[in-house]
Coordinates of C-alpha atoms in Angstrom, one line a residue:
M7 CA 5.9 35.4 -87.2
N8 CA 6.6 39.1 -86.7
H9 CA 8.2 40.6 -89.7
N10 CA 8.2 44.2 -88.4
F11 CA 11.9 44.3 -88.0
E12 CA 14.9 44.1 -90.4
P13 CA 17.0 41.0 -89.5
A14 CA 20.2 42.9 -90.2
A15 CA 19.2 45.4 -87.5
V16 CA 19.1 42.7 -84.9
R17 CA 22.0 40.6 -86.1
P18 CA 24.9 40.6 -83.5
A19 CA 28.1 42.2 -84.8
A20 CA 29.9 38.9 -84.3
C21 CA 27.9 37.2 -87.1
T22 CA 30.0 36.9 -90.1
S23 CA 27.6 35.2 -92.5
S24 CA 24.3 36.3 -93.8
A25 CA 21.5 34.1 -94.8
K26 CA 20.3 36.9 -97.0
G27 CA 22.1 36.4 -100.2
A28 CA 21.6 35.0 -103.7
S29 CA 20.6 31.6 -102.3
A30 CA 18.0 33.1 -99.8
A31 CA 15.8 34.1 -102.7
S32 CA 15.3 30.4 -103.5
V33 CA 14.3 29.4 -100.0
S34 CA 10.6 29.6 -99.4
E35 CA 9.2 31.7 -96.6
L36 CA 8.0 29.8 -93.5
E37 CA 4.5 31.3 -93.9
A38 CA 4.3 30.0 -97.5
H39 CA 3.7 26.4 -96.2
L40 CA 0.2 25.1 -95.6
G41 CA 1.6 22.9 -92.9
Y42 CA 2.9 26.0 -91.0
W43 CA -0.6 27.5 -90.9
L44 CA -2.2 24.2 -90.0
R45 CA 0.1 23.8 -87.1
F46 CA -0.2 27.4 -86.1
V47 CA -4.0 27.3 -86.0
S48 CA -4.1 23.8 -84.5
N49 CA -1.8 24.7 -81.6
H50 CA -4.1 27.6 -80.7
V51 CA -7.3 25.6 -81.1
S52 CA -5.8 22.7 -79.0
H53 CA -4.4 24.9 -76.3
S54 CA -7.8 26.6 -75.9
F55 CA -9.6 23.3 -75.5
Q56 CA -6.9 22.0 -73.3
K57 CA -7.6 24.8 -70.8
K58 CA -11.3 24.1 -70.9
A59 CA -10.8 20.3 -70.3
E60 CA -8.3 20.9 -67.5
A61 CA -10.8 23.3 -65.8
N62 CA -13.1 20.2 -65.7
G63 CA -10.4 18.0 -64.2
V64 CA -9.3 16.0 -67.3
T65 CA -6.6 16.2 -69.9
V66 CA -7.3 16.1 -73.6
S67 CA -6.1 12.5 -73.7
E68 CA -8.5 11.6 -71.0
W69 CA -11.3 13.4 -72.9
V70 CA -10.6 11.3 -75.9
V71 CA -10.9 8.1 -73.9
L72 CA -14.0 9.3 -72.1
R73 CA -15.6 10.3 -75.4
E74 CA -14.8 6.9 -77.1
M75 CA -16.1 5.1 -74.0
F76 CA -19.3 7.1 -74.1
R77 CA -19.8 6.0 -77.7
L78 CA -18.8 2.3 -77.1
G79 CA -20.4 1.7 -73.8
C80 CA -19.0 -1.2 -71.7
T81 CA -15.8 -2.3 -73.5
S82 CA -12.3 -3.6 -73.1
P83 CA -9.0 -1.7 -73.0
T84 CA -8.0 -3.6 -76.2
V85 CA -11.0 -2.4 -78.1
L86 CA -10.7 1.1 -76.8
A87 CA -7.0 1.3 -77.7
H88 CA -7.9 0.2 -81.3
V89 CA -10.7 2.6 -81.8
A90 CA -8.8 5.5 -80.2
G91 CA -5.7 4.9 -82.1
M92 CA -3.6 4.6 -79.0
S93 CA -1.3 1.9 -77.6
K94 CA -2.7 -0.5 -75.0
G95 CA -0.2 0.8 -72.5
A96 CA -1.3 4.4 -73.0
V97 CA -4.9 3.4 -72.7
S98 CA -4.2 1.4 -69.5
K99 CA -2.5 4.4 -67.9
L100 CA -5.4 6.7 -68.9
I101 CA -8.0 4.2 -67.6
D102 CA -6.1 4.0 -64.3
R103 CA -6.1 7.8 -64.0
L104 CA -9.8 8.1 -64.9
E105 CA -10.6 5.3 -62.4
G106 CA -8.7 7.3 -59.7
K107 CA -10.8 10.3 -60.6
G108 CA -14.0 8.3 -60.3
M109 CA -15.0 8.6 -64.0
V110 CA -14.3 5.0 -65.1
S111 CA -14.9 1.6 -63.4
K112 CA -13.0 -1.5 -64.2
S113 CA -14.0 -5.0 -63.5
I114 CA -12.0 -8.2 -63.9
L115 CA -13.6 -10.8 -66.2
L116 CA -14.0 -14.1 -64.3
A117 CA -13.0 -16.3 -67.3
D118 CA -9.6 -14.7 -67.6
R119 CA -8.4 -12.6 -64.7
R120 CA -6.0 -10.7 -67.0
Q121 CA -8.9 -9.1 -69.0
H122 CA -11.0 -6.2 -67.8
A123 CA -14.3 -4.7 -68.7
I124 CA -14.3 -0.9 -68.5
E125 CA -17.2 1.5 -68.4
L126 CA -18.0 5.1 -67.5
T127 CA -19.3 5.8 -64.0
S128 CA -22.3 8.1 -63.7
E129 CA -19.8 11.0 -63.1
G130 CA -17.9 10.1 -66.3
E131 CA -21.1 9.8 -68.2
A132 CA -22.3 13.2 -67.0
L133 CA -19.0 14.9 -67.9
V134 CA -18.8 13.8 -71.5
P135 CA -21.7 16.0 -72.8
V136 CA -20.3 18.9 -70.9
L137 CA -16.9 18.5 -72.5
A138 CA -18.5 17.8 -75.9
G139 CA -20.3 21.1 -75.6
M140 CA -17.0 22.8 -74.8
A141 CA -15.4 21.2 -77.8
D142 CA -18.2 22.5 -80.0
Q143 CA -17.9 25.9 -78.4
N144 CA -14.1 25.9 -79.0
D145 CA -14.7 25.1 -82.7
E146 CA -17.2 27.8 -83.0
E147 CA -14.8 30.3 -81.3
F148 CA -12.1 29.5 -83.9
F149 CA -14.0 28.7 -87.0
G150 CA -17.4 30.3 -86.5
Q151 CA -16.5 33.3 -88.6
L152 CA -15.9 31.1 -91.7
P153 CA -18.8 30.6 -94.1
P154 CA -20.4 27.2 -93.6
Q155 CA -19.4 25.9 -97.0
L156 CA -15.7 26.9 -96.3
R157 CA -15.9 25.1 -93.0
E158 CA -17.3 22.0 -94.7
N159 CA -14.6 22.2 -97.4
L160 CA -11.9 22.5 -94.8
L161 CA -13.2 19.5 -92.9
V162 CA -13.5 17.4 -96.1
A163 CA -10.0 18.4 -97.2
M164 CA -8.5 17.4 -93.8
K165 CA -10.3 14.1 -93.8
E166 CA -9.0 13.4 -97.3
V167 CA -5.4 14.2 -96.2
A168 CA -5.9 11.8 -93.2
R169 CA -7.3 9.1 -95.5
T170 CA -4.6 9.5 -98.1
H171 CA -1.8 9.2 -95.6
Q172 CA -3.7 6.6 -93.5
L173 CA -3.5 8.7 -90.4
K174 CA -5.2 6.8 -87.6
N175 CA -3.9 7.9 -84.2
A176 CA -5.8 10.4 -82.3
P177 CA -4.1 13.8 -82.4
L178 CA -3.1 14.2 -78.7
N179 CA 0.1 16.2 -78.8

């Protein structure tokens, strides 16, 4: 936030109440909250990577699916949804988009025509290391100036918050 102005100076004359009063002193500043700073930094880190991913023809959500498929190998949409922390419907839509882009292939299992096996195509498999490198570069751009121990402590702290609150879904928004 930019605090280089006095709110009273920009308050329209028609305003009759003022938030600045005796009760305002007991209201914490926005910037006093750790969540504010986490969101502030996260938004910038995410936006930067989003631009890099989109320059390579995929969204961040598609990148998450590609990366998990790279790790899993041939799998099913159900397994992928579980490990990626997404709904089956969301994963199905992403798989369809990636199939349309030639990065994922889908085959119907003969035993049950409702089930599919999915795997990366050679194009999808080649793109994952490129995007992973960009994700690493993005992290370095934002966090590279931090001492290694502070980076490690920050990572451990965020993982502990996620564990404590049982946060499972991939952060896609």
